[in-house]
Coordinates of C-alpha atoms in Angstrom, one line a residue:
M1 CA -26.3 -15.3 -12.6
R2 CA -26.9 -19.0 -12.1
L3 CA -25.9 -21.6 -14.7
S4 CA -27.9 -24.5 -16.0
A5 CA -27.4 -27.8 -14.3
Y6 CA -26.3 -29.4 -17.6
L7 CA -23.5 -26.9 -18.3
L8 CA -22.4 -26.8 -14.7
S9 CA -22.2 -30.6 -14.5
I10 CA -20.2 -30.8 -17.7
F11 CA -17.7 -28.2 -16.5
S12 CA -17.5 -29.8 -13.1
L13 CA -16.3 -33.1 -14.7
L14 CA -13.5 -31.2 -16.3
F15 CA -12.1 -30.4 -12.8
I16 CA -11.8 -34.1 -12.1
L17 CA -9.6 -34.5 -15.2
P18 CA -5.9 -33.7 -14.9
S19 CA -5.2 -30.3 -16.5
C20 CA -2.6 -27.6 -16.7
S21 CA -3.2 -24.2 -15.0
S22 CA -5.1 -21.6 -17.0
Y23 CA -3.9 -18.1 -17.5
G24 CA -6.0 -15.1 -18.6
T25 CA -4.9 -13.1 -21.6
V26 CA -4.7 -9.3 -21.1
H27 CA -6.3 -7.1 -23.8
N28 CA -6.5 -3.7 -22.2
Q29 CA -3.9 -1.0 -23.2
K30 CA -1.9 1.4 -21.0
Q31 CA -3.1 4.9 -20.9
N32 CA -0.9 7.8 -21.9
A33 CA 0.5 8.7 -18.5
D34 CA 0.7 12.4 -19.3
K35 CA -2.7 12.9 -20.7
M36 CA -6.3 12.5 -19.7
P37 CA -8.4 10.4 -22.0
V38 CA -9.7 12.3 -25.0
A39 CA -13.3 13.5 -25.1
S40 CA -14.1 10.7 -27.5
S41 CA -13.3 8.0 -24.9
F42 CA -16.3 5.8 -23.9
S43 CA -17.0 7.4 -20.6
I44 CA -20.2 8.2 -18.6
T45 CA -19.5 12.0 -19.0
S46 CA -18.6 12.1 -22.7
K47 CA -21.3 9.7 -23.8
L48 CA -24.2 11.5 -22.0
N49 CA -22.8 14.9 -23.0
S50 CA -22.9 13.9 -26.6
R51 CA -26.5 12.6 -26.5
P52 CA -29.2 15.1 -27.7
K53 CA -31.5 16.3 -25.0
G54 CA -34.6 14.1 -25.0
N55 CA -38.1 14.6 -23.8
I56 CA -37.8 12.1 -20.9
T57 CA -34.9 10.9 -18.8
L58 CA -35.2 7.2 -19.4
V59 CA -33.0 4.6 -17.8
L60 CA -33.1 0.8 -18.2
A61 CA -31.5 -1.9 -16.0
F62 CA -31.2 -5.5 -17.3
S63 CA -30.7 -8.3 -14.8
G64 CA -28.7 -11.5 -15.1
G65 CA -30.3 -14.9 -16.1
G66 CA -28.6 -16.2 -19.2
T67 CA -30.5 -16.2 -22.5
R68 CA -33.7 -16.0 -20.5
A69 CA -32.7 -12.6 -19.3
A70 CA -31.7 -11.5 -22.8
A71 CA -35.0 -12.6 -24.3
F72 CA -37.1 -10.9 -21.5
A73 CA -35.2 -7.6 -21.9
Y74 CA -35.5 -7.8 -25.6
G75 CA -39.3 -8.0 -25.2
V76 CA -39.2 -4.8 -23.1
L77 CA -37.1 -3.0 -25.7
K78 CA -39.5 -4.2 -28.4
E79 CA -42.4 -2.7 -26.5
L80 CA -40.6 0.6 -26.1
E81 CA -40.0 0.6 -29.9
Q82 CA -43.7 0.1 -30.5
T83 CA -44.8 2.8 -28.0
S84 CA -45.2 6.4 -29.2
F85 CA -46.2 9.6 -27.4
L86 CA -47.3 13.1 -28.4
H87 CA -45.1 15.9 -27.1
K88 CA -45.2 19.5 -28.3
Q89 CA -47.3 18.6 -31.3
K90 CA -44.9 15.9 -32.4
N91 CA -44.9 12.1 -32.2
Y92 CA -41.9 10.4 -30.6
R93 CA -41.1 6.8 -29.8
L94 CA -40.0 5.8 -26.3
I95 CA -37.1 3.8 -27.5
D96 CA -35.4 6.9 -28.8
E97 CA -35.6 8.4 -25.3
I98 CA -33.3 5.8 -23.6
D99 CA -30.4 7.5 -22.0
I100 CA -28.7 4.6 -20.1
I101 CA -28.9 0.8 -20.2
S102 CA -27.1 -0.8 -17.2
A103 CA -26.7 -4.6 -17.4
V104 CA -25.2 -7.6 -15.8
S105 CA -24.6 -11.2 -16.9
G106 CA -27.3 -12.4 -19.4
G107 CA -28.7 -8.9 -19.7
S108 CA -25.4 -7.6 -20.9
F109 CA -25.7 -9.5 -24.2
I110 CA -28.8 -7.6 -25.4
A111 CA -27.6 -4.3 -23.9
A112 CA -24.3 -4.4 -25.8
Y113 CA -25.9 -5.6 -29.0
Y114 CA -28.5 -2.8 -28.9
G115 CA -25.8 -0.3 -28.2
L116 CA -24.0 -1.4 -31.4
H117 CA -27.0 -1.9 -33.7
G118 CA -29.8 0.3 -32.4
K119 CA -33.1 -0.4 -34.1
K120 CA -31.5 -3.0 -36.4
T121 CA -31.5 -5.2 -33.2
F122 CA -35.2 -6.0 -33.9
K123 CA -34.3 -7.6 -37.2
S124 CA -31.2 -9.5 -36.2
F125 CA -30.8 -10.2 -32.4
K126 CA -33.3 -13.0 -32.3
K127 CA -31.4 -15.0 -34.9
A128 CA -28.0 -13.9 -33.8
M129 CA -28.4 -15.0 -30.1
L130 CA -31.8 -16.1 -28.9
Q131 CA -32.2 -18.9 -31.5
Q132 CA -28.6 -20.1 -31.2
N133 CA -27.7 -22.9 -28.9
I134 CA -24.6 -21.1 -27.6
E135 CA -24.4 -23.4 -24.6
D136 CA -23.9 -26.5 -26.8
T137 CA -21.4 -24.7 -28.9
I138 CA -19.3 -23.8 -25.9
I139 CA -19.5 -27.3 -24.5
T140 CA -18.5 -28.9 -27.8
S141 CA -15.6 -26.5 -28.2
V142 CA -14.4 -27.1 -24.6
L143 CA -14.6 -30.9 -25.0
S144 CA -12.8 -30.8 -28.4
P145 CA -9.3 -32.4 -28.2
F146 CA -8.0 -29.2 -29.8
S147 CA -8.9 -27.4 -26.6
W148 CA -7.4 -29.9 -24.1
F149 CA -4.0 -28.4 -24.1
L150 CA -4.9 -24.7 -24.2
S151 CA -3.6 -22.7 -21.3
T152 CA -6.1 -19.8 -21.6
G153 CA -9.2 -21.6 -20.2
R154 CA -12.9 -21.9 -21.2
T155 CA -13.7 -18.2 -21.1
E156 CA -11.4 -17.6 -24.1
I157 CA -13.4 -20.1 -26.0
A158 CA -16.6 -18.4 -25.0
I159 CA -15.3 -15.0 -26.0
Q160 CA -14.4 -16.2 -29.5
I161 CA -17.9 -17.7 -29.8
Y162 CA -19.5 -14.4 -28.7
N163 CA -17.4 -12.6 -31.3
N164 CA -18.4 -15.0 -34.1
T165 CA -22.1 -14.9 -33.3
L166 CA -22.8 -11.5 -31.9
F167 CA -20.1 -8.8 -31.7
K168 CA -17.8 -9.3 -34.7
E169 CA -14.7 -7.9 -33.0
A170 CA -16.5 -4.7 -32.0
T171 CA -14.8 -2.5 -29.4
F172 CA -16.0 0.2 -27.1
K173 CA -15.3 3.0 -29.5
D174 CA -18.1 1.4 -31.6
L175 CA -20.5 2.2 -28.9
N176 CA -19.7 6.0 -29.2
N177 CA -22.6 6.8 -31.5
P178 CA -24.0 10.1 -30.0
N179 CA -27.6 9.0 -30.7
S180 CA -27.2 5.7 -28.9
P181 CA -27.7 5.3 -25.1
L182 CA -24.8 4.9 -22.6
I183 CA -24.3 1.1 -22.2
L184 CA -23.0 0.1 -18.8
I185 CA -21.7 -3.4 -18.7
N186 CA -21.0 -4.5 -15.2
A187 CA -18.7 -7.2 -13.8
S188 CA -17.4 -8.1 -10.3
D189 CA -13.8 -8.0 -9.3
L190 CA -13.1 -11.4 -7.7
G191 CA -10.1 -10.0 -5.9
N192 CA -11.8 -7.3 -3.8
G193 CA -15.5 -7.9 -4.3
V194 CA -16.2 -4.5 -5.9
R195 CA -18.4 -4.0 -8.9
F196 CA -16.4 -2.9 -12.0
S197 CA -18.1 -1.0 -14.9
F198 CA -16.7 -1.0 -18.4
V199 CA -16.4 2.8 -18.9
Q200 CA -13.4 5.1 -19.0
E201 CA -14.0 6.3 -15.4
Y202 CA -13.2 2.9 -14.1
F203 CA -10.4 2.3 -16.6
D204 CA -8.8 5.6 -15.3
L205 CA -8.4 3.9 -12.0
I206 CA -6.1 1.3 -13.5
C207 CA -4.4 3.8 -16.0
S208 CA -5.9 2.1 -19.0
S209 CA -7.9 3.1 -22.1
I210 CA -11.2 1.5 -22.9
N211 CA -11.8 2.5 -26.5
D212 CA -10.0 -0.4 -28.1
Y213 CA -11.2 -3.0 -25.5
P214 CA -13.3 -5.8 -27.1
I215 CA -17.0 -5.8 -26.2
A216 CA -17.1 -9.6 -26.3
R217 CA -14.6 -9.7 -23.5
A218 CA -16.6 -7.3 -21.3
V219 CA -19.8 -9.3 -21.9
A220 CA -17.9 -12.5 -21.1
A221 CA -16.6 -11.0 -17.9
S222 CA -20.1 -9.8 -16.9
S223 CA -21.5 -13.3 -17.4
A224 CA -18.5 -15.4 -16.3
V225 CA -20.0 -17.6 -13.5
P226 CA -17.2 -18.5 -11.2
V227 CA -15.9 -22.2 -11.4
A228 CA -17.8 -22.8 -14.7
F229 CA -15.8 -20.0 -16.4
N230 CA -12.4 -18.5 -15.8
P231 CA -12.3 -14.8 -14.9
V232 CA -11.5 -12.3 -17.6
V233 CA -8.2 -10.7 -16.6
I234 CA -7.3 -7.0 -17.2
Q235 CA -4.1 -5.3 -16.1
N236 CA -3.7 -2.4 -13.6
F237 CA -1.0 -0.1 -15.1
R238 CA -0.6 2.0 -11.9
P239 CA 1.1 4.3 -11.2
C240 CA 0.3 7.0 -13.7
H241 CA -0.5 10.7 -13.7
N242 CA -4.2 11.1 -14.5
K243 CA -7.0 12.7 -12.5
A244 CA -8.5 9.5 -11.2
S245 CA -7.0 10.0 -7.7
P246 CA -8.4 13.5 -7.0
K247 CA -11.8 12.5 -8.4
L248 CA -11.9 9.5 -6.1
Q249 CA -10.9 11.8 -3.1
Q250 CA -13.9 14.0 -4.0
A251 CA -16.2 11.0 -4.2
I252 CA -15.0 9.9 -0.7
K253 CA -16.5 13.1 0.7
Y254 CA -19.9 12.2 -0.8
A255 CA -19.7 8.7 0.7
Q256 CA -19.1 9.7 4.3
Q257 CA -22.6 9.2 5.5
N258 CA -23.5 6.2 3.4
D259 CA -22.3 2.7 4.3
D260 CA -23.1 1.3 0.8
L261 CA -21.0 4.0 -0.9
K262 CA -18.2 3.7 1.6
Q263 CA -18.0 0.0 0.8
A264 CA -17.8 0.7 -2.9
I265 CA -15.2 3.4 -2.4
K266 CA -13.0 1.1 -0.3
G267 CA -12.7 -1.4 -3.2
L268 CA -12.0 1.3 -5.8
R269 CA -9.3 2.9 -3.6
D270 CA -7.4 -0.4 -3.8
Y271 CA -6.7 0.1 -7.5
I272 CA -4.8 3.3 -6.7
N273 CA -3.5 3.0 -3.1
T274 CA -2.5 -0.7 -3.2
P275 CA -2.3 -1.3 -7.0
Y276 CA -2.2 -5.1 -7.5
P277 CA -1.3 -5.8 -11.1
Y278 CA -4.3 -7.8 -12.3
L279 CA -8.0 -7.7 -11.9
H280 CA -9.9 -11.0 -12.3
L281 CA -13.4 -10.1 -13.4
V282 CA -16.4 -12.4 -13.1
D283 CA -20.2 -12.4 -13.1
G284 CA -21.7 -9.0 -12.4
G285 CA -24.6 -10.6 -10.7
I286 CA -22.4 -11.3 -7.7
T287 CA -22.3 -7.7 -6.8
D288 CA -25.6 -6.6 -8.2
N289 CA -27.9 -8.9 -10.2
L290 CA -30.2 -6.1 -11.2
G291 CA -27.8 -3.6 -12.7
L292 CA -29.2 -0.7 -10.6
R293 CA -26.3 -0.1 -8.3
A294 CA -24.0 1.1 -11.1
I295 CA -26.5 3.9 -11.8
Y296 CA -27.0 4.6 -8.1
E297 CA -23.2 4.9 -7.4
A298 CA -22.6 7.0 -10.6
V299 CA -25.1 9.6 -9.4
E300 CA -24.4 9.5 -5.7
L301 CA -20.6 9.6 -6.0
S302 CA -20.9 12.6 -8.2
G303 CA -22.5 14.5 -5.3
G304 CA -26.1 13.8 -6.1
A305 CA -28.6 14.3 -9.0
K306 CA -28.0 18.0 -9.4
S307 CA -24.2 17.6 -9.6
F308 CA -24.6 14.6 -11.9
A309 CA -26.8 16.6 -14.3
Q310 CA -24.3 19.4 -14.4
R311 CA -21.5 17.0 -15.0
I312 CA -23.2 15.5 -18.1
G313 CA -24.4 18.9 -19.3
K314 CA -28.1 18.1 -19.1
P315 CA -30.8 20.2 -17.4
P316 CA -33.5 18.4 -15.5
I317 CA -36.4 17.0 -17.5
K318 CA -40.0 16.7 -16.2
W319 CA -40.0 12.9 -16.2
L320 CA -37.4 10.7 -14.6
A321 CA -38.2 7.1 -15.5
V322 CA -36.3 3.9 -14.6
I323 CA -37.4 0.5 -15.8
S324 CA -35.8 -2.5 -13.9
V325 CA -36.1 -5.7 -16.0
D326 CA -35.6 -8.6 -13.6
A327 CA -35.5 -12.1 -15.1
S328 CA -34.5 -13.9 -11.9
T329 CA -36.7 -16.9 -11.1
Q330 CA -38.3 -18.3 -8.0
S331 CA -38.9 -21.9 -8.8
A332 CA -39.3 -24.4 -5.9
P333 CA -36.5 -26.9 -5.7
E334 CA -37.6 -30.5 -6.2
F335 CA -35.4 -31.8 -3.4
R336 CA -38.0 -30.4 -1.0
L337 CA -40.3 -33.3 -2.0
S338 CA -38.2 -36.1 -0.5
T339 CA -35.5 -37.0 2.0
K340 CA -32.9 -37.5 -0.7
M341 CA -30.0 -35.2 -0.3
P342 CA -29.7 -32.4 -2.9
S343 CA -26.9 -32.7 -5.4
I344 CA -24.0 -30.3 -5.5
T345 CA -25.6 -28.5 -8.5
E346 CA -29.0 -28.3 -6.7
S347 CA -27.3 -26.9 -3.6
I348 CA -25.4 -24.3 -5.5
D349 CA -28.5 -23.3 -7.4
A350 CA -30.5 -22.9 -4.1
M351 CA -27.8 -21.0 -2.3
T352 CA -27.3 -18.5 -5.2
S353 CA -31.1 -18.1 -5.5
I354 CA -31.4 -17.1 -1.8
Q355 CA -28.5 -14.7 -2.2
I356 CA -29.9 -13.1 -5.3
H357 CA -33.4 -12.5 -4.0
R358 CA -32.3 -11.1 -0.7
Y359 CA -29.8 -8.8 -2.3
N360 CA -32.3 -7.8 -5.0
T361 CA -34.8 -6.7 -2.3
S362 CA -32.2 -4.5 -0.7
T363 CA -31.2 -3.0 -4.0
L364 CA -34.7 -2.2 -5.0
S365 CA -35.4 -0.5 -1.7
L366 CA -32.2 1.5 -1.9
F367 CA -32.8 2.6 -5.5
S368 CA -36.5 3.5 -4.9
K369 CA -35.5 5.9 -2.1
A370 CA -32.7 7.3 -4.2
L371 CA -35.0 8.0 -7.1
D372 CA -37.4 10.0 -4.9
K373 CA -34.4 11.9 -3.5
W374 CA -33.0 12.7 -6.9
S375 CA -36.4 14.0 -8.2
A376 CA -36.6 16.3 -5.2
E377 CA -33.1 17.6 -5.8
L378 CA -33.8 18.3 -9.4
S379 CA -37.1 20.0 -8.8
S380 CA -37.8 23.6 -8.3
P381 CA -41.0 25.6 -7.6
Q382 CA -41.1 26.4 -11.4
H383 CA -40.0 22.9 -12.6
K384 CA -41.2 19.7 -10.9
V385 CA -39.4 16.5 -11.8
T386 CA -41.6 13.4 -11.3
P387 CA -40.1 9.9 -10.7
F388 CA -41.4 6.8 -12.3
F389 CA -39.9 3.5 -11.1
M390 CA -41.1 0.4 -13.0
K391 CA -40.1 -3.1 -11.7
V392 CA -40.9 -5.7 -14.4
N393 CA -40.6 -9.3 -13.3
F394 CA -42.2 -12.7 -13.6
S395 CA -44.2 -12.4 -10.3
Q396 CA -46.4 -9.8 -12.0
L397 CA -47.8 -12.3 -14.6
H398 CA -51.5 -12.9 -14.0
S399 CA -51.4 -16.5 -15.4
P400 CA -50.2 -18.9 -12.7
E401 CA -49.4 -21.4 -15.4
L402 CA -47.3 -19.0 -17.4
R403 CA -45.6 -17.7 -14.3
A404 CA -44.7 -21.3 -13.3
E405 CA -43.5 -22.1 -16.8
L406 CA -41.1 -19.1 -17.1
N407 CA -39.8 -19.7 -13.6
Q408 CA -38.8 -23.2 -14.7
I409 CA -36.6 -21.9 -17.5
P410 CA -33.0 -22.5 -16.4
T411 CA -30.2 -19.9 -16.5
S412 CA -28.6 -21.2 -19.6
L413 CA -27.3 -20.1 -23.0
S414 CA -30.0 -21.9 -25.0
L415 CA -33.7 -21.7 -25.3
T416 CA -36.5 -23.4 -27.3
E417 CA -38.5 -21.4 -29.8
P418 CA -41.6 -21.5 -27.6
E419 CA -39.6 -20.3 -24.6
I420 CA -38.2 -17.4 -26.6
N421 CA -41.6 -16.3 -27.8
K422 CA -43.2 -16.5 -24.4
L423 CA -40.4 -14.5 -22.8
I424 CA -40.5 -11.8 -25.4
S425 CA -44.3 -11.6 -25.2
A426 CA -44.1 -11.5 -21.3
G427 CA -41.6 -8.6 -21.4
R428 CA -43.8 -6.7 -23.8
S429 CA -47.1 -7.3 -22.0
L430 CA -45.8 -6.7 -18.5
L431 CA -44.4 -3.3 -19.5
R432 CA -47.4 -2.3 -21.5
N433 CA -49.8 -3.1 -18.7
H434 CA -47.6 -1.8 -15.9
P435 CA -49.7 0.8 -13.9
T436 CA -46.6 3.1 -13.5
F437 CA -45.9 2.8 -17.3
Q438 CA -49.4 3.7 -18.1
K439 CA -49.3 6.6 -15.7
L440 CA -46.1 7.9 -17.3
L441 CA -47.6 7.9 -20.8
K442 CA -50.8 9.6 -19.5
D443 CA -48.7 12.2 -17.7
I444 CA -46.6 13.0 -20.8
N445 CA -49.7 13.3 -23.0
L446 CA -51.5 15.5 -20.5
N447 CA -48.5 17.8 -19.9
P448 CA -46.8 18.6 -23.2

């Protein structure tokens, strides 16, 4: 979620200079008012319905943290690609078992890229993003005289750069390969403080279609740190005649006894009941820096795990595994060492760090309890579903020196080659040696 001091300082200077107002450009299209989205729309239901039944229910959540988060999550994916297991006399790789990847901010880059390219990611992503100095490219473009008189703002420049380097004008219909996992890219609606996921279910709320929406714009929204970047704007085309309203009414019933869900529903109802014409979407880390709440809300607002499994047409599987990849840092601010007042950048960095870690703790507790509840709901006397919740983060590193080094890597869009390699290696080793991960593999191999 946080931005490097260098990038934030450069962009802060731009606010001192006289400039014209910036306006977001709208790229989402109006939904046919008389029809529900076709089955091929990029939705939670259609995407998971189309996926073949696997041997494990495997869900990943990628946190924010700029390129640091992308490299760390890439390491976890690489370890899954290299990990096989024996089931019913056949060998399988764990990476083929991934059903959902939910991501915010920096984690959304690798999630979207993997959704588009699958296993080819391991041949191209490192060069396409991790080894690129995207931060300098953005700053150079913003400071170029050709950009001074643009009315569309810095985010439009970033979107074009993301398209050129990573996404090549891909849209959400390109994520509809039935063998790929559901990719949940999450942003925050600055107008009402609700999390907004780029899937058809959320686009239904604003009478829009997602299939032709550019992935680069969704990733830019998910990683658009307020002040440094302009929000990504999408249009609410309400009123229309789809089934979003009755579905939301049903979800309200499931939220009655849950304050977290009631808060989420309140924001979503605004899209229908008081339909303001534009949504201004920013960094997904504001509403959930771990990417876990999107999964939690999708299941709970469907009526629980059993109802969700029926909705996506998937019977319960023995193993329900969730890996939370958290690249947030816990470095000690240098201003603690003197009486010198912290700078604006240092103050913002410290405040967001406090907010992130406190909210992360709450999210992890909420999700852990939910996972146990879902496993119980899906279990029967004849079929037990066992939950496995793996939290992968820098605090688990055994080497104090490496832990301190990775915690000092800023939330930026550029890394050095040694930093890239250490982050990838850390992601791989932390997952491989995680006790719960080892227990999962042992349980699968012992219970074919």
